[in-house]
Amino acid sequence: SGRSPLTDHPFAYALTFPVSSLFWWFFEYLNRYVWNWYYLGIENFTPFQYTFYASICFASVLPAVYATAEFLGTFRFFDDRNYDDMAWRPNVRSPVSCCVLAVLSAVGLAGIVYCPDYVYLFLWVSPLMVFVLVQILLREPCILDRLAAGSWGLVFRYEIAALCCGLCWETWNYYSMAKWIYAVPYVHRFQVWEMPLLGFGGYLPFGMECAAVAAWISPKPIERS
């Protein structure tokens, strides 16, 4: 397309790297309650070394999903206009929707602390609802705004972008000396590399979370291309 996040918004795109590191450390914190993944091959790292090297790795997450979503948008199949006029048109800014999001996010975050084996899926869903609520309260655009007009293209594109990145990450992780291992209750079967097949579903809301966070840094993630 002759455009990229790096050339369009170089400072904002550079800022996604340190923000990405903090962003993923947040999920590492939530994982302390559910223990859906843990790391092998890090035994010889000091706490400082582990934090340093992990932060470098985590810094690639947000810019990767952001750039991949923009790349997918250059293909006709992923053009947002192909997914306009969908039948289901939820309005996330309605008072009822906001109340539902608030209750579900609160219940989900509390649930991963007190009954993690049953509601661990909220680790990926609750942060998205919190981000959306904050953007609504601040009167900022959010990743789900276009759904009210029946336009699902942006959501679909970021979900697929996260899946594409996830497949790369899982592939690289499988042969890595320092690697993560999954321990997901009830669905730990039919593994693709180390990831149970159903576990890839977590990348779908994660893609939208990446769009929500990137939107605080650059306006491009939620603009219509």
mmCIF file of N, CA and C in Angstrom, residues 69-173:
data_model
loop_
_atom_site.group_PDB
_atom_site.id
_atom_site.type_symbol
_atom_site.label_atom_id
_atom_site.label_comp_id
_atom_site.label_asym_id
_atom_site.label_seq_id
_atom_site.Cartn_x
_atom_site.Cartn_y
_atom_site.Cartn_z
ATOM 1 N N ALA A 69 -2.116 -6.380 11.557
ATOM 2 C CA ALA A 69 -3.484 -5.968 11.230
ATOM 3 C C ALA A 69 -3.482 -4.953 10.090
ATOM 4 N N GLU A 70 -2.529 -4.026 10.116
ATOM 5 C CA GLU A 70 -2.437 -3.050 9.026
ATOM 6 C C GLU A 70 -2.043 -3.746 7.719
ATOM 7 N N PHE A 71 -1.162 -4.723 7.800
ATOM 8 C CA PHE A 71 -0.753 -5.482 6.616
ATOM 9 C C PHE A 71 -1.929 -6.260 6.032
ATOM 10 N N LEU A 72 -2.703 -6.918 6.881
ATOM 11 C CA LEU A 72 -3.873 -7.664 6.404
ATOM 12 C C LEU A 72 -4.869 -6.729 5.721
ATOM 13 N N GLY A 73 -4.951 -5.506 6.221
ATOM 14 C CA GLY A 73 -5.883 -4.550 5.636
ATOM 15 C C GLY A 73 -5.560 -4.145 4.215
ATOM 16 N N THR A 74 -4.361 -4.486 3.725
ATOM 17 C CA THR A 74 -3.995 -4.171 2.341
ATOM 18 C C THR A 74 -4.535 -5.208 1.363
ATOM 19 N N PHE A 75 -5.082 -6.316 1.879
ATOM 20 C CA PHE A 75 -5.643 -7.361 1.022
ATOM 21 C C PHE A 75 -7.148 -7.164 0.884
ATOM 22 N N ARG A 76 -7.655 -7.413 -0.283
ATOM 23 C CA ARG A 76 -9.082 -7.181 -0.562
ATOM 24 C C ARG A 76 -9.974 -7.999 0.372
ATOM 25 N N PHE A 77 -9.547 -9.219 0.687
ATOM 26 C CA PHE A 77 -10.372 -10.082 1.536
ATOM 27 C C PHE A 77 -10.604 -9.457 2.910
ATOM 28 N N PHE A 78 -9.622 -8.709 3.405
ATOM 29 C CA PHE A 78 -9.718 -8.141 4.751
ATOM 30 C C PHE A 78 -10.173 -6.689 4.747
ATOM 31 N N ASP A 79 -10.605 -6.189 3.611
ATOM 32 C CA ASP A 79 -11.117 -4.827 3.554
ATOM 33 C C ASP A 79 -12.327 -4.701 4.480
ATOM 34 N N ASP A 80 -12.308 -3.682 5.322
ATOM 35 C CA ASP A 80 -13.386 -3.512 6.299
ATOM 36 C C ASP A 80 -14.759 -3.471 5.652
ATOM 37 N N ARG A 81 -14.842 -2.923 4.448
ATOM 38 C CA ARG A 81 -16.139 -2.761 3.791
ATOM 39 C C ARG A 81 -16.772 -4.088 3.392
ATOM 40 N N ASN A 82 -15.977 -5.166 3.363
ATOM 41 C CA ASN A 82 -16.542 -6.487 3.069
ATOM 42 C C ASN A 82 -17.402 -7.012 4.213
ATOM 43 N N TYR A 83 -17.269 -6.398 5.378
ATOM 44 C CA TYR A 83 -17.955 -6.916 6.565
ATOM 45 C C TYR A 83 -18.901 -5.870 7.145
ATOM 46 N N ASP A 84 -19.349 -4.945 6.292
ATOM 47 C CA ASP A 84 -20.383 -3.997 6.691
ATOM 48 C C ASP A 84 -21.758 -4.658 6.598
ATOM 49 N N ASP A 85 -22.721 -4.047 7.221
ATOM 50 C CA ASP A 85 -24.130 -4.474 7.151
ATOM 51 C C ASP A 85 -24.355 -5.883 7.690
ATOM 52 N N MET A 86 -23.625 -6.250 8.727
ATOM 53 C CA MET A 86 -23.870 -7.532 9.385
ATOM 54 C C MET A 86 -25.149 -7.426 10.211
ATOM 55 N N ALA A 87 -25.812 -8.557 10.395
ATOM 56 C CA ALA A 87 -27.123 -8.555 11.046
ATOM 57 C C ALA A 87 -27.047 -8.169 12.524
ATOM 58 N N TRP A 88 -26.031 -8.687 13.232
ATOM 59 C CA TRP A 88 -25.930 -8.399 14.674
ATOM 60 C C TRP A 88 -25.231 -7.064 14.872
ATOM 61 N N ARG A 89 -25.906 -6.109 15.532
ATOM 62 C CA ARG A 89 -25.386 -4.759 15.668
ATOM 63 C C ARG A 89 -25.430 -4.302 17.135
ATOM 64 N N PRO A 90 -24.589 -4.869 17.971
ATOM 65 C CA PRO A 90 -24.589 -4.462 19.380
ATOM 66 C C PRO A 90 -24.034 -3.052 19.549
ATOM 67 N N ASN A 91 -24.690 -2.288 20.394
ATOM 68 C CA ASN A 91 -24.244 -0.928 20.700
ATOM 69 C C ASN A 91 -23.584 -0.937 22.071
ATOM 70 N N VAL A 92 -22.265 -0.956 22.097
ATOM 71 C CA VAL A 92 -21.551 -1.077 23.370
ATOM 72 C C VAL A 92 -21.633 0.194 24.198
ATOM 73 N N ARG A 93 -22.084 1.291 23.592
ATOM 74 C CA ARG A 93 -22.164 2.558 24.323
ATOM 75 C C ARG A 93 -23.522 2.787 24.975
ATOM 76 N N SER A 94 -24.447 1.862 24.791
ATOM 77 C CA SER A 94 -25.741 2.006 25.459
ATOM 78 C C SER A 94 -25.565 1.774 26.959
ATOM 79 N N PRO A 95 -26.391 2.392 27.802
ATOM 80 C CA PRO A 95 -26.267 2.192 29.256
ATOM 81 C C PRO A 95 -26.336 0.731 29.674
ATOM 82 N N VAL A 96 -27.224 -0.036 29.023
ATOM 83 C CA VAL A 96 -27.351 -1.457 29.372
ATOM 84 C C VAL A 96 -26.062 -2.202 29.052
ATOM 85 N N SER A 97 -25.504 -1.948 27.872
ATOM 86 C CA SER A 97 -24.259 -2.616 27.483
ATOM 87 C C SER A 97 -23.133 -2.264 28.435
ATOM 88 N N CYS A 98 -23.049 -0.999 28.814
ATOM 89 C CA CYS A 98 -21.989 -0.581 29.732
ATOM 90 C C CYS A 98 -22.122 -1.269 31.085
ATOM 91 N N CYS A 99 -23.342 -1.394 31.569
ATOM 92 C CA CYS A 99 -23.570 -2.081 32.850
ATOM 93 C C CYS A 99 -23.185 -3.553 32.754
ATOM 94 N N VAL A 100 -23.561 -4.185 31.642
ATOM 95 C CA VAL A 100 -23.223 -5.600 31.443
ATOM 96 C C VAL A 100 -21.707 -5.772 31.388
ATOM 97 N N LEU A 101 -21.016 -4.901 30.646
ATOM 98 C CA LEU A 101 -19.559 -4.983 30.557
ATOM 99 C C LEU A 101 -18.914 -4.792 31.925
ATOM 100 N N ALA A 102 -19.430 -3.832 32.701
ATOM 101 C CA ALA A 102 -18.863 -3.567 34.024
ATOM 102 C C ALA A 102 -19.024 -4.765 34.953
ATOM 103 N N VAL A 103 -20.227 -5.349 34.951
ATOM 104 C CA VAL A 103 -20.486 -6.493 35.828
ATOM 105 C C VAL A 103 -19.649 -7.702 35.416
ATOM 106 N N LEU A 104 -19.636 -8.000 34.117
ATOM 107 C CA LEU A 104 -18.890 -9.168 33.642
ATOM 108 C C LEU A 104 -17.388 -9.017 33.876
ATOM 109 N N SER A 105 -16.855 -7.821 33.648
ATOM 110 C CA SER A 105 -15.422 -7.627 33.861
ATOM 111 C C SER A 105 -15.065 -7.773 35.334
ATOM 112 N N ALA A 106 -15.915 -7.229 36.218
ATOM 113 C CA ALA A 106 -15.663 -7.333 37.656
ATOM 114 C C ALA A 106 -15.757 -8.783 38.126
ATOM 115 N N VAL A 107 -16.810 -9.467 37.680
ATOM 116 C CA VAL A 107 -16.982 -10.876 38.051
ATOM 117 C C VAL A 107 -15.836 -11.711 37.506
ATOM 118 N N GLY A 108 -15.440 -11.441 36.260
ATOM 119 C CA GLY A 108 -14.361 -12.203 35.652
ATOM 120 C C GLY A 108 -13.041 -12.019 36.363
ATOM 121 N N LEU A 109 -12.682 -10.776 36.691
ATOM 122 C CA LEU A 109 -11.416 -10.521 37.379
ATOM 123 C C LEU A 109 -11.419 -11.109 38.784
ATOM 124 N N ALA A 110 -12.564 -11.027 39.469
ATOM 125 C CA ALA A 110 -12.670 -11.650 40.789
ATOM 126 C C ALA A 110 -12.611 -13.169 40.669
ATOM 127 N N GLY A 111 -13.227 -13.688 39.594
ATOM 128 C CA GLY A 111 -13.278 -15.131 39.410
ATOM 129 C C GLY A 111 -11.912 -15.758 39.183
ATOM 130 N N ILE A 112 -11.042 -15.075 38.433
ATOM 131 C CA ILE A 112 -9.720 -15.680 38.194
ATOM 132 C C ILE A 112 -8.871 -15.687 39.459
ATOM 133 N N VAL A 113 -9.280 -14.920 40.464
ATOM 134 C CA VAL A 113 -8.573 -14.947 41.748
ATOM 135 C C VAL A 113 -9.112 -16.063 42.629
ATOM 136 N N TYR A 114 -10.438 -16.191 42.682
ATOM 137 C CA TYR A 114 -11.051 -17.090 43.661
ATOM 138 C C TYR A 114 -11.458 -18.450 43.098
ATOM 139 N N CYS A 115 -11.702 -18.557 41.806
ATOM 140 C CA CYS A 115 -12.010 -19.874 41.221
ATOM 141 C C CYS A 115 -11.379 -19.959 39.832
ATOM 142 N N PRO A 116 -10.058 -19.892 39.759
ATOM 143 C CA PRO A 116 -9.366 -19.792 38.465
ATOM 144 C C PRO A 116 -9.565 -20.991 37.552
ATOM 145 N N ASP A 117 -9.780 -22.181 38.101
ATOM 146 C CA ASP A 117 -9.919 -23.371 37.250
ATOM 147 C C ASP A 117 -11.196 -23.347 36.412
ATOM 148 N N TYR A 118 -12.149 -22.504 36.787
ATOM 149 C CA TYR A 118 -13.435 -22.494 36.088
ATOM 150 C C TYR A 118 -13.645 -21.260 35.218
ATOM 151 N N VAL A 119 -13.003 -20.162 35.556
ATOM 152 C CA VAL A 119 -13.251 -18.920 34.810
ATOM 153 C C VAL A 119 -11.957 -18.334 34.248
ATOM 154 N N TYR A 120 -10.975 -19.193 34.013
ATOM 155 C CA TYR A 120 -9.690 -18.688 33.515
ATOM 156 C C TYR A 120 -9.817 -18.000 32.159
ATOM 157 N N LEU A 121 -10.883 -18.298 31.405
ATOM 158 C CA LEU A 121 -11.081 -17.638 30.112
ATOM 159 C C LEU A 121 -11.218 -16.122 30.262
ATOM 160 N N PHE A 122 -11.671 -15.679 31.434
ATOM 161 C CA PHE A 122 -11.834 -14.247 31.656
ATOM 162 C C PHE A 122 -10.498 -13.521 31.722
ATOM 163 N N LEU A 123 -9.405 -14.256 31.858
ATOM 164 C CA LEU A 123 -8.096 -13.609 31.806
ATOM 165 C C LEU A 123 -7.930 -12.850 30.505
ATOM 166 N N TRP A 124 -8.523 -13.364 29.412
ATOM 167 C CA TRP A 124 -8.401 -12.729 28.107
ATOM 168 C C TRP A 124 -9.573 -11.810 27.792
ATOM 169 N N VAL A 125 -10.714 -12.035 28.425
ATOM 170 C CA VAL A 125 -11.910 -11.271 28.090
ATOM 171 C C VAL A 125 -12.088 -10.045 28.987
ATOM 172 N N SER A 126 -11.854 -10.197 30.294
ATOM 173 C CA SER A 126 -12.086 -9.091 31.223
ATOM 174 C C SER A 126 -11.253 -7.849 30.916
ATOM 175 N N PRO A 127 -9.953 -7.977 30.611
ATOM 176 C CA PRO A 127 -9.202 -6.755 30.280
ATOM 177 C C PRO A 127 -9.777 -6.004 29.087
ATOM 178 N N LEU A 128 -10.273 -6.745 28.075
ATOM 179 C CA LEU A 128 -10.877 -6.092 26.926
ATOM 180 C C LEU A 128 -12.081 -5.264 27.357
ATOM 181 N N MET A 129 -12.934 -5.829 28.216
ATOM 182 C CA MET A 129 -14.115 -5.104 28.668
ATOM 183 C C MET A 129 -13.722 -3.877 29.479
ATOM 184 N N VAL A 130 -12.657 -3.994 30.275
ATOM 185 C CA VAL A 130 -12.188 -2.848 31.049
ATOM 186 C C VAL A 130 -11.675 -1.746 30.126
ATOM 187 N N PHE A 131 -10.869 -2.131 29.135
ATOM 188 C CA PHE A 131 -10.336 -1.135 28.195
ATOM 189 C C PHE A 131 -11.463 -0.414 27.464
ATOM 190 N N VAL A 132 -12.462 -1.179 27.020
ATOM 191 C CA VAL A 132 -13.584 -0.587 26.296
ATOM 192 C C VAL A 132 -14.363 0.370 27.204
ATOM 193 N N LEU A 133 -14.597 -0.039 28.442
ATOM 194 C CA LEU A 133 -15.331 0.824 29.380
ATOM 195 C C LEU A 133 -14.577 2.126 29.649
ATOM 196 N N VAL A 134 -13.270 2.033 29.812
ATOM 197 C CA VAL A 134 -12.474 3.234 30.055
ATOM 198 C C VAL A 134 -12.566 4.180 28.861
ATOM 199 N N GLN A 135 -12.475 3.622 27.658
ATOM 200 C CA GLN A 135 -12.560 4.474 26.468
ATOM 201 C C GLN A 135 -13.944 5.093 26.314
ATOM 202 N N ILE A 136 -14.975 4.354 26.685
ATOM 203 C CA ILE A 136 -16.327 4.921 26.633
ATOM 204 C C ILE A 136 -16.469 6.045 27.650
ATOM 205 N N LEU A 137 -15.984 5.839 28.877
ATOM 206 C CA LEU A 137 -16.077 6.857 29.916
ATOM 207 C C LEU A 137 -15.291 8.107 29.548
ATOM 208 N N LEU A 138 -14.179 7.933 28.842
ATOM 209 C CA LEU A 138 -13.364 9.070 28.418
ATOM 210 C C LEU A 138 -13.844 9.674 27.102
ATOM 211 N N ARG A 139 -14.944 9.127 26.574
ATOM 212 C CA ARG A 139 -15.505 9.577 25.302
ATOM 213 C C ARG A 139 -14.498 9.459 24.157
ATOM 214 N N GLU A 140 -13.742 8.389 24.197
ATOM 215 C CA GLU A 140 -12.780 8.102 23.140
ATOM 216 C C GLU A 140 -13.342 7.013 22.230
ATOM 217 N N PRO A 141 -12.902 6.938 20.980
ATOM 218 C CA PRO A 141 -13.327 5.828 20.113
ATOM 219 C C PRO A 141 -12.788 4.506 20.642
ATOM 220 N N CYS A 142 -13.518 3.421 20.418
ATOM 221 C CA CYS A 142 -13.070 2.106 20.867
ATOM 222 C C CYS A 142 -13.222 1.092 19.739
ATOM 223 N N ILE A 143 -12.589 -0.047 19.905
ATOM 224 C CA ILE A 143 -12.533 -1.087 18.883
ATOM 225 C C ILE A 143 -13.914 -1.619 18.517
ATOM 226 N N LEU A 144 -14.899 -1.498 19.439
ATOM 227 C CA LEU A 144 -16.227 -2.073 19.210
ATOM 228 C C LEU A 144 -17.249 -1.068 18.715
ATOM 229 N N ASP A 145 -16.858 0.169 18.477
ATOM 230 C CA ASP A 145 -17.817 1.197 18.076
ATOM 231 C C ASP A 145 -18.542 0.851 16.784
ATOM 232 N N ARG A 146 -17.826 0.314 15.811
ATOM 233 C CA ARG A 146 -18.418 0.087 14.491
ATOM 234 C C ARG A 146 -19.466 -1.034 14.478
ATOM 235 N N LEU A 147 -19.496 -1.823 15.526
ATOM 236 C CA LEU A 147 -20.464 -2.922 15.559
ATOM 237 C C LEU A 147 -21.893 -2.405 15.526
ATOM 238 N N ALA A 148 -22.134 -1.226 16.098
ATOM 239 C CA ALA A 148 -23.486 -0.672 16.117
ATOM 240 C C ALA A 148 -23.998 -0.387 14.712
ATOM 241 N N ALA A 149 -23.083 -0.194 13.767
ATOM 242 C CA ALA A 149 -23.473 0.029 12.369
ATOM 243 C C ALA A 149 -23.399 -1.254 11.555
ATOM 244 N N GLY A 150 -23.160 -2.385 12.234
ATOM 245 C CA GLY A 150 -23.086 -3.664 11.531
ATOM 246 C C GLY A 150 -21.755 -3.909 10.849
ATOM 247 N N SER A 151 -20.726 -3.136 11.204
ATOM 248 C CA SER A 151 -19.413 -3.276 10.576
ATOM 249 C C SER A 151 -18.476 -4.046 11.491
ATOM 250 N N TRP A 152 -18.148 -5.279 11.100
ATOM 251 C CA TRP A 152 -17.310 -6.159 11.917
ATOM 252 C C TRP A 152 -15.898 -6.307 11.351
ATOM 253 N N GLY A 153 -15.566 -5.589 10.303
ATOM 254 C CA GLY A 153 -14.283 -5.786 9.632
ATOM 255 C C GLY A 153 -13.086 -5.510 10.507
ATOM 256 N N LEU A 154 -13.121 -4.415 11.268
ATOM 257 C CA LEU A 154 -11.986 -4.056 12.113
ATOM 258 C C LEU A 154 -11.735 -5.117 13.173
ATOM 259 N N VAL A 155 -12.808 -5.563 13.820
ATOM 260 C CA VAL A 155 -12.679 -6.612 14.841
ATOM 261 C C VAL A 155 -12.107 -7.886 14.224
ATOM 262 N N PHE A 156 -12.678 -8.281 13.090
ATOM 263 C CA PHE A 156 -12.221 -9.494 12.415
ATOM 264 C C PHE A 156 -10.741 -9.396 12.049
ATOM 265 N N ARG A 157 -10.309 -8.247 11.559
ATOM 266 C CA ARG A 157 -8.927 -8.088 11.115
ATOM 267 C C ARG A 157 -7.947 -8.198 12.287
ATOM 268 N N TYR A 158 -8.279 -7.597 13.414
ATOM 269 C CA TYR A 158 -7.376 -7.677 14.568
ATOM 270 C C TYR A 158 -7.383 -9.065 15.198
ATOM 271 N N GLU A 159 -8.503 -9.753 15.132
ATOM 272 C CA GLU A 159 -8.526 -11.133 15.631
ATOM 273 C C GLU A 159 -7.623 -12.021 14.777
ATOM 274 N N ILE A 160 -7.718 -11.909 13.465
ATOM 275 C CA ILE A 160 -6.890 -12.723 12.586
ATOM 276 C C ILE A 160 -5.420 -12.329 12.708
ATOM 277 N N ALA A 161 -5.151 -11.040 12.897
ATOM 278 C CA ALA A 161 -3.765 -10.590 13.079
ATOM 279 C C ALA A 161 -3.153 -11.229 14.312
ATOM 280 N N ALA A 162 -3.905 -11.272 15.403
ATOM 281 C CA ALA A 162 -3.395 -11.899 16.622
ATOM 282 C C ALA A 162 -3.185 -13.394 16.421
ATOM 283 N N LEU A 163 -4.084 -14.047 15.677
ATOM 284 C CA LEU A 163 -3.907 -15.469 15.382
ATOM 285 C C LEU A 163 -2.659 -15.714 14.546
ATOM 286 N N CYS A 164 -2.415 -14.872 13.554
ATOM 287 C CA CYS A 164 -1.215 -15.009 12.722
ATOM 288 C C CYS A 164 0.044 -14.874 13.568
ATOM 289 N N CYS A 165 0.064 -13.843 14.413
ATOM 290 C CA CYS A 165 1.219 -13.663 15.296
ATOM 291 C C CYS A 165 1.338 -14.833 16.271
ATOM 292 N N GLY A 166 0.189 -15.288 16.786
ATOM 293 C CA GLY A 166 0.211 -16.396 17.734
ATOM 294 C C GLY A 166 0.805 -17.661 17.136
ATOM 295 N N LEU A 167 0.470 -17.957 15.890
ATOM 296 C CA LEU A 167 1.046 -19.134 15.228
ATOM 297 C C LEU A 167 2.559 -19.014 15.110
ATOM 298 N N CYS A 168 3.030 -17.801 14.799
ATOM 299 C CA CYS A 168 4.481 -17.583 14.744
ATOM 300 C C CYS A 168 5.101 -17.764 16.122
ATOM 301 N N TRP A 169 4.505 -17.149 17.136
ATOM 302 C CA TRP A 169 5.063 -17.249 18.488
ATOM 303 C C TRP A 169 5.095 -18.688 18.979
ATOM 304 N N GLU A 170 4.018 -19.436 18.731
ATOM 305 C CA GLU A 170 3.977 -20.822 19.190
ATOM 306 C C GLU A 170 5.005 -21.682 18.448
ATOM 307 N N THR A 171 5.219 -21.389 17.166
ATOM 308 C CA THR A 171 6.211 -22.135 16.390
ATOM 309 C C THR A 171 7.613 -21.869 16.907
ATOM 310 N N TRP A 172 7.933 -20.596 17.096
ATOM 311 C CA TRP A 172 9.269 -20.253 17.597
ATOM 312 C C TRP A 172 9.479 -20.799 19.008
ATOM 313 N N ASN A 173 8.437 -20.760 19.826
ATOM 314 C CA ASN A 173 8.551 -21.224 21.203
ATOM 315 C C ASN A 173 8.855 -22.713 21.281
#
